[in-house]
Amino acid sequence: MADTNLMPIAGQIDPVPTARDITPREDGRVDLIGLPPTRIRELFEEAGLDTRQAKLRSKQVYHWLYHRGVSEFEDMTDISKTMRPWLTERFVIGRPHVVEAQHSTDGTRKWLLQTDDGHDYEMVFIPDADRGTLCVSSQVGCTLNCTFCHTGTMRLVRNLTPGEIVGQVMLARDALGEWPKGKMDFAEDEDEAEYRADSRLLTNIVMMGMGEPLYNFDNVRDALLLVMDSAGLALSKRRITLSTSGVIPMMERCGAEIGVNLAVSLHAVNKDVRDEIVPLNRKYGLEELLQACADYPGATNARRITFEYVMLKDKNDSDEDAHELVRLLKQFNLPAKVNLIPFNPWPGANYECSDPDRIRSFSNIVFEGGISAPVRTPRGRDIDAACGQLKTAAEKKSRAQMDREAAAAAEAEAASE
């Protein structure tokens, strides 16, 4: 049965994080995904291996987890056959449980996932001509209540663990068939040229899924360090973007301890409108936020801060708003890019999307002010995967209905073989 205790809702205070690095499993085994090599070694020692054996086995296992993407100890061919059952009895190589997978007509893919303690969350993969971006969730639900965002209508249940965050990347690589091919047996003198990752589809990660990443800072940091580790998933920090609504106290730590690109959900250029759209503004004001952006470690013209700006009809889309946006970004001398996001409607929303002509006018003014302001093409709208639309399908369909749909899909696939 799912643990349904809710985390405290933030309001004008920060939510209390859940201090755990592993979600307990009913079978008592420990999931190794999301743990650094030192933690894996500690667990092996606690399970009975001596220090030398634990060090060797943890290095081998870590290599297989993140370079080959194996999900069974039996596939770790350089570990002795007698050792593999010992590992299987005590540990597991986890992946998020897939409740439902959807494929948009534009190629966007969305997965409804479930944790070991029964909570649902979502991730999205967006393919483009020159890149493939995975939109990763950091929390089950959200505490910020941004009024344009469907996820904001959910209550915050809990933070995702490092394993549940990294697991989304692992699952995407599974689904896309993107684990390196060729010789992968672990050895000190291994020839790196023996294996490769051809035609990689997943090139970028954005922490823009469900939740506010900086309210789950430690777990997000630990997960991204594994993703960026040259001995781990080895994705460059320049290809990772973390999006925040403006949790100012954690922004400097994000730059210093993670060092990824920063995106800020701005969405308005004056206090009253931003207080409505992004209620966190009542705690951390607009000018304070922009100063924190100016102080963000590593922000340069080569690594600009992205400001997300959802286009809401007659709310934040006037020419005056565009001119004020340019003025603010120049006042703080920010190396900036503005992403203009046409509002993605959802049932019960109190807003409409700005007219196309209005969006073009807004974009032109910002461009003329010397700041890049492309209009984001909405993706995955037909499967509720577009920006601001993530809200677990478990709230729209009964579990029995999803089980019936999964069974029907399996039968159809079997019949076609």
C-alpha positions as semicolon CSV with decimal commas, in nm:
position;residue;x (nm);y (nm);z (nm)
1;M;0,000;0,000;0,000
2;A;0,132;0,344;-0,090
3;D;0,276;0,568;0,178
4;T;0,041;0,863;0,148
5;N;0,196;1,099;0,402
6;L;0,239;1,439;0,242
7;M;0,542;1,660;0,282
8;P;0,475;1,998;0,446
9;I;0,347;2,255;0,199
10;A;0,587;2,547;0,162
11;G;0,371;2,860;0,162
12;Q;0,610;3,120;0,300
13;I;0,845;2,858;0,448
14;D;1,065;2,601;0,280
15;P;0,941;2,240;0,275
16;V;1,123;1,990;0,492
17;P;1,321;1,745;0,275
18;T;1,292;1,369;0,316
19;A;1,634;1,259;0,441
20;R;1,690;0,927;0,267
21;D;1,901;0,813;-0,024
22;I;1,721;0,483;-0,092
23;T;1,351;0,395;-0,105
24;P;1,290;0,080;0,106
25;R;1,173;-0,226;-0,086
26;E;0,929;-0,489;0,035
27;D;1,177;-0,769;-0,044
28;G;1,444;-0,607;0,176
29;R;1,702;-0,581;-0,103
30;V;1,889;-0,254;-0,159
31;D;1,867;-0,071;-0,491
32;L;2,215;0,032;-0,605
33;I;2,104;0,280;-0,871
34;G;2,172;0,636;-0,759
35;L;2,449;0,545;-0,514
36;P;2,811;0,661;-0,558
37;P;3,094;0,405;-0,560
38;T;3,188;0,483;-0,198
39;R;2,834;0,408;-0,079
40;I;2,821;0,085;-0,281
41;R;3,151;-0,021;-0,124
42;E;3,014;0,052;0,225
43;L;2,705;-0,159;0,156
44;F;2,919;-0,447;0,028
45;E;3,130;-0,433;0,345
46;E;2,818;-0,424;0,564
47;A;2,692;-0,732;0,373
48;G;3,009;-0,925;0,464
49;L;3,280;-0,862;0,204
50;D;3,625;-0,771;0,331
51;T;3,761;-0,426;0,250
52;R;3,968;-0,537;-0,050
53;Q;3,686;-0,741;-0,204
54;A;3,431;-0,466;-0,141
55;K;3,652;-0,209;-0,315
56;L;3,705;-0,430;-0,620
57;R;3,342;-0,544;-0,652
58;S;3,200;-0,194;-0,606
59;K;3,423;-0,063;-0,884
60;Q;3,320;-0,347;-1,114
61;V;2,949;-0,313;-1,039
62;Y;2,953;0,067;-1,076
63;H;3,116;0,028;-1,419
64;W;2,852;-0,222;-1,534
65;L;2,562;-0,014;-1,402
66;Y;2,650;0,308;-1,579
67;H;2,862;0,210;-1,881
68;R;2,673;-0,097;-1,995
69;G;2,336;-0,028;-1,838
70;V;2,281;-0,385;-1,723
71;S;1,987;-0,456;-1,496
72;E;2,088;-0,808;-1,380
73;F;2,401;-0,912;-1,191
74;E;2,403;-1,230;-1,402
75;D;2,506;-1,017;-1,702
76;M;2,826;-0,893;-1,529
77;T;3,050;-1,141;-1,704
78;D;3,377;-1,050;-1,530
79;I;3,230;-1,121;-1,185
80;S;3,257;-1,486;-1,079
81;K;2,949;-1,705;-1,124
82;T;2,946;-1,783;-0,751
83;M;2,948;-1,413;-0,663
84;R;2,653;-1,315;-0,882
85;P;2,386;-1,501;-0,676
86;W;2,531;-1,343;-0,359
87;L;2,477;-0,999;-0,511
88;T;2,129;-1,086;-0,642
89;E;2,017;-1,206;-0,298
90;R;2,109;-0,877;-0,130
91;F;2,089;-0,607;-0,394
92;V;1,890;-0,502;-0,697
93;I;1,958;-0,287;-1,003
94;G;1,645;-0,081;-1,016
95;R;1,452;0,103;-1,279
96;P;1,138;0,310;-1,224
97;H;0,824;0,099;-1,266
98;V;0,655;0,200;-1,592
99;V;0,281;0,238;-1,539
100;E;0,211;0,381;-1,883
101;A;0,415;0,494;-2,183
102;Q;0,275;0,734;-2,443
103;H;0,405;0,840;-2,783
104;S;0,300;1,173;-2,936
105;T;0,240;1,228;-3,306
106;D;0,536;1,470;-3,303
107;G;0,775;1,207;-3,159
108;T;0,759;1,323;-2,798
109;R;0,745;1,036;-2,550
110;K;0,605;1,046;-2,196
111;W;0,629;0,785;-1,922
112;L;0,413;0,759;-1,612
113;L;0,641;0,602;-1,352
114;Q;0,594;0,466;-1,002
115;T;0,827;0,448;-0,703
116;D;0,877;0,134;-0,492
117;D;0,648;0,285;-0,227
118;G;0,366;0,344;-0,473
119;H;0,388;0,710;-0,582
120;D;0,347;0,824;-0,943
121;Y;0,555;1,078;-1,136
122;E;0,635;1,153;-1,499
123;M;0,925;1,208;-1,740
124;V;0,928;1,325;-2,101
125;F;1,168;1,277;-2,395
126;I;1,163;1,540;-2,670
127;P;1,349;1,458;-2,993
128;D;1,469;1,732;-3,226
129;A;1,676;1,733;-3,543
130;D;2,005;1,809;-3,363
131;R;1,935;1,692;-3,008
132;G;1,719;1,480;-2,780
133;T;1,617;1,625;-2,447
134;L;1,497;1,432;-2,142
135;C;1,275;1,630;-1,904
136;V;1,339;1,484;-1,557
137;S;1,125;1,513;-1,243
138;S;1,271;1,584;-0,899
139;Q;0,964;1,550;-0,675
140;V;0,631;1,368;-0,658
141;G;0,398;1,664;-0,697
142;C;0,501;2,025;-0,634
143;T;0,475;2,280;-0,359
144;L;0,494;2,605;-0,555
145;N;0,136;2,633;-0,690
146;C;0,232;2,833;-1,000
147;T;-0,111;2,917;-1,138
148;F;-0,037;2,850;-1,506
149;C;0,111;2,506;-1,438
150;H;-0,093;2,186;-1,415
151;T;0,169;2,023;-1,192
152;G;0,116;2,310;-0,950
153;T;-0,236;2,185;-0,879
154;M;-0,092;1,867;-0,722
155;R;0,008;1,848;-0,360
156;L;0,369;1,770;-0,283
157;V;0,406;1,410;-0,163
158;R;0,781;1,369;-0,129
159;N;1,122;1,424;-0,281
160;L;1,258;1,171;-0,528
161;T;1,577;0,995;-0,422
162;P;1,899;1,015;-0,628
163;G;1,820;0,667;-0,761
164;E;1,470;0,767;-0,869
165;I;1,614;1,071;-1,048
166;V;1,905;0,889;-1,217
167;G;1,667;0,600;-1,288
168;Q;1,475;0,821;-1,529
169;V;1,791;0,870;-1,735
170;M;1,868;0,498;-1,720
171;L;1,515;0,408;-1,830
172;A;1,530;0,654;-2,120
173;R;1,856;0,500;-2,238
174;D;1,696;0,156;-2,213
175;A;1,398;0,267;-2,421
176;L;1,613;0,440;-2,682
177;G;1,865;0,154;-2,705
178;E;2,150;0,387;-2,622
179;W;2,390;0,187;-2,411
180;P;2,742;0,159;-2,560
181;K;2,804;-0,137;-2,785
182;G;3,107;-0,363;-2,806
183;K;3,351;-0,498;-2,551
184;M;3,255;-0,392;-2,199
185;D;3,421;-0,645;-1,967
186;F;3,590;-0,458;-1,685
187;A;3,971;-0,453;-1,683
188;E;4,239;-0,204;-1,591
189;D;4,394;-0,217;-1,939
190;E;4,061;-0,204;-2,122
191;D;4,082;-0,038;-2,462
192;E;3,825;0,242;-2,458
193;A;3,809;0,222;-2,838
194;E;3,646;-0,119;-2,805
195;Y;3,311;0,034;-2,720
196;R;3,116;0,329;-2,847
197;A;2,776;0,499;-2,845
198;D;2,672;0,550;-3,206
199;S;2,394;0,791;-3,312
200;R;2,302;0,891;-2,960
201;L;1,950;1,030;-2,934
202;L;1,955;1,143;-2,570
203;T;2,195;1,437;-2,569
204;N;2,053;1,679;-2,311
205;I;1,885;1,670;-1,971
206;V;1,661;1,938;-1,824
207;M;1,548;1,933;-1,462
208;M;1,211;2,076;-1,562
209;G;0,974;1,792;-1,484
210;M;0,753;1,764;-1,178
211;G;0,874;1,953;-0,871
212;E;1,115;2,232;-0,778
213;P;1,470;2,089;-0,803
214;L;1,620;2,333;-0,554
215;Y;1,376;2,218;-0,286
216;N;1,535;1,874;-0,327
217;F;1,887;2,006;-0,365
218;D;2,097;1,729;-0,207
219;N;1,928;1,447;-0,398
220;V;1,929;1,639;-0,729
221;R;2,297;1,726;-0,682
222;D;2,395;1,369;-0,602
223;A;2,198;1,236;-0,900
224;L;2,348;1,486;-1,144
225;L;2,701;1,420;-1,018
226;L;2,647;1,055;-1,120
227;V;2,514;1,165;-1,458
228;M;2,820;1,388;-1,512
229;D;3,077;1,145;-1,368
230;S;3,322;1,037;-1,637
231;A;3,305;0,689;-1,481
232;G;2,926;0,716;-1,462
233;L;2,688;0,828;-1,736
234;A;2,945;1,083;-1,855
235;L;2,712;1,356;-1,981
236;S;2,875;1,701;-1,994
237;K;2,743;1,960;-1,748
238;R;2,705;2,192;-2,048
239;R;2,427;1,962;-2,169
240;I;2,235;1,973;-1,840
241;T;1,999;2,254;-1,738
242;L;1,834;2,298;-1,401
243;S;1,516;2,505;-1,391
244;T;1,408;2,689;-1,077
245;S;1,121;2,921;-0,992
246;G;1,368;3,123;-0,787
247;V;1,476;2,948;-0,467
248;I;1,742;3,211;-0,413
249;P;1,930;3,062;-0,114
250;M;2,011;2,748;-0,315
251;M;2,106;2,910;-0,647
252;E;2,466;2,986;-0,556
253;R;2,513;2,635;-0,419
254;C;2,370;2,498;-0,743
255;G;2,634;2,682;-0,944
256;A;2,917;2,594;-0,708
257;E;2,833;2,229;-0,631
258;I;2,668;2,114;-0,955
259;G;2,778;2,370;-1,214
260;V;2,505;2,303;-1,468
261;N;2,324;2,558;-1,683
262;L;2,056;2,761;-1,506
263;A;1,702;2,832;-1,625
264;V;1,468;3,059;-1,429
265;S;1,089;3,054;-1,447
266;L;1,038;3,431;-1,471
267;H;0,699;3,469;-1,644
268;A;0,636;3,831;-1,541
269;V;0,818;4,162;-1,507
270;N;0,633;4,326;-1,220
271;K;0,557;4,225;-0,863
272;D;0,178;4,201;-0,879
273;V;0,163;3,977;-1,185
274;R;0,451;3,754;-1,075
275;D;0,301;3,724;-0,726
276;E;-0,006;3,577;-0,895
277;I;0,164;3,356;-1,152
278;V;0,461;3,241;-0,940
279;P;0,358;3,274;-0,573
280;L;0,718;3,211;-0,460
281;N;0,776;3,573;-0,570
282;R;0,607;3,683;-0,247
283;K;0,901;3,531;-0,061
284;Y;1,188;3,596;-0,302
285;G;1,122;3,914;-0,498
286;L;1,194;3,987;-0,863
287;E;1,497;4,214;-0,820
288;E;1,645;3,985;-0,556
289;L;1,604;3,697;-0,800
290;L;1,771;3,883;-1,086
291;Q;2,064;3,975;-0,861
292;A;2,104;3,607;-0,768
293;C;2,111;3,530;-1,141
294;A;2,381;3,794;-1,193
295;D;2,583;3,627;-0,915
296;Y;2,534;3,272;-1,047
297;P;2,875;3,101;-1,075
298;G;2,977;3,023;-1,431
299;A;2,720;3,243;-1,607
300;T;2,884;3,399;-1,914
301;N;2,784;3,497;-2,266
302;A;2,892;3,146;-2,367
303;R;2,673;2,996;-2,092
304;R;2,375;3,226;-2,073
305;I;2,101;3,201;-1,816
306;T;1,771;3,104;-1,975
307;F;1,460;3,291;-1,861
308;E;1,138;3,098;-1,919
309;Y;0,841;3,322;-1,998
310;V;0,496;3,168;-2,053
311;M;0,276;3,382;-2,279
312;L;-0,060;3,451;-2,112
313;K;-0,320;3,652;-2,300
314;D;-0,376;4,002;-2,154
315;K;-0,172;3,912;-1,846
316;N;0,200;3,944;-1,922
317;D;0,222;3,980;-2,301
318;S;0,203;4,353;-2,380
319;D;0,468;4,554;-2,564
320;E;0,525;4,738;-2,235
321;D;0,600;4,404;-2,067
322;A;0,851;4,321;-2,339
323;H;1,031;4,654;-2,304
324;E;1,040;4,615;-1,925
325;L;1,185;4,266;-1,962
326;V;1,469;4,404;-2,175
327;R;1,527;4,686;-1,926
328;L;1,548;4,451;-1,628
329;L;1,788;4,208;-1,794
330;K;2,014;4,493;-1,901
331;Q;1,994;4,663;-1,562
332;F;2,145;4,353;-1,403
333;N;2,386;4,302;-1,696
334;L;2,269;3,943;-1,736
335;P;2,404;3,705;-2,001
336;A;2,053;3,602;-2,093
337;K;1,833;3,417;-2,334
338;V;1,452;3,433;-2,310
339;N;1,240;3,129;-2,401
340;L;0,889;3,240;-2,490
341;I;0,647;2,957;-2,416
342;P;0,295;2,961;-2,564
343;F;0,063;2,867;-2,278
344;N;-0,046;2,503;-2,294
345;P;-0,413;2,484;-2,186
346;W;-0,533;2,226;-1,935
347;P;-0,880;2,165;-1,786
348;G;-0,966;2,428;-1,526
349;A;-0,690;2,671;-1,619
350;N;-0,774;3,039;-1,571
351;Y;-0,560;3,160;-1,861
352;E;-0,557;3,164;-2,239
353;C;-0,258;3,155;-2,469
354;S;-0,150;3,487;-2,620
355;D;-0,240;3,534;-2,986
356;P;0,036;3,440;-3,233
357;D;0,073;3,801;-3,352
358;R;0,109;3,919;-2,991
359;I;0,379;3,658;-2,925
360;R;0,568;3,761;-3,241
361;S;0,553;4,129;-3,142
362;F;0,681;4,048;-2,793
363;S;0,963;3,838;-2,937
364;N;1,064;4,107;-3,186
365;I;1,090;4,372;-2,915
366;V;1,316;4,154;-2,703
367;F;1,530;4,062;-3,005
368;E;1,559;4,430;-3,098
369;G;1,677;4,492;-2,743
370;G;1,974;4,266;-2,815
371;I;1,847;3,958;-2,630
372;S;1,764;3,628;-2,798
373;A;1,394;3,546;-2,755
374;P;1,289;3,243;-2,959
375;V;0,935;3,109;-2,935
376;R;0,929;2,751;-2,813
377;T;0,731;2,514;-3,031
378;P;0,480;2,327;-2,812
379;R;0,556;1,955;-2,810
380;G;0,355;1,656;-2,694
381;R;0,029;1,843;-2,641
382;D;-0,175;1,543;-2,752
383;I;-0,035;1,336;-2,462
384;D;-0,028;1,621;-2,205
385;A;0,352;1,628;-2,217
386;A;0,401;1,995;-2,307
387;C;0,550;2,253;-2,072
388;G;0,330;2,305;-1,767
389;Q;0,104;2,008;-1,843
390;L;0,267;1,731;-1,638
391;K;0,023;1,585;-1,392
392;T;0,022;1,213;-1,341
393;A;-0,226;1,025;-1,554
394;A;-0,306;0,816;-1,247
395;E;-0,534;1,102;-1,146
396;K;-0,719;1,079;-1,476
397;K;-0,747;0,701;-1,513
398;S;-0,819;0,428;-1,265
399;R;-0,549;0,170;-1,204
400;A;-0,782;-0,099;-1,340
401;Q;-0,826;0,097;-1,661
402;M;-0,450;0,134;-1,705
403;D;-0,403;-0,238;-1,636
404;R;-0,663;-0,320;-1,902
405;E;-0,492;-0,090;-2,151
406;A;-0,151;-0,244;-2,076
407;A;-0,291;-0,595;-2,121
408;A;-0,457;-0,498;-2,449
409;A;-0,132;-0,346;-2,577
410;A;0,060;-0,662;-2,485
411;E;-0,196;-0,880;-2,664
412;A;-0,181;-0,660;-2,974
413;E;0,200;-0,677;-2,977
414;A;0,192;-1,057;-2,938
415;A;-0,060;-1,091;-3,221
416;S;0,158;-0,887;-3,454
417;E;0,462;-1,110;-3,402
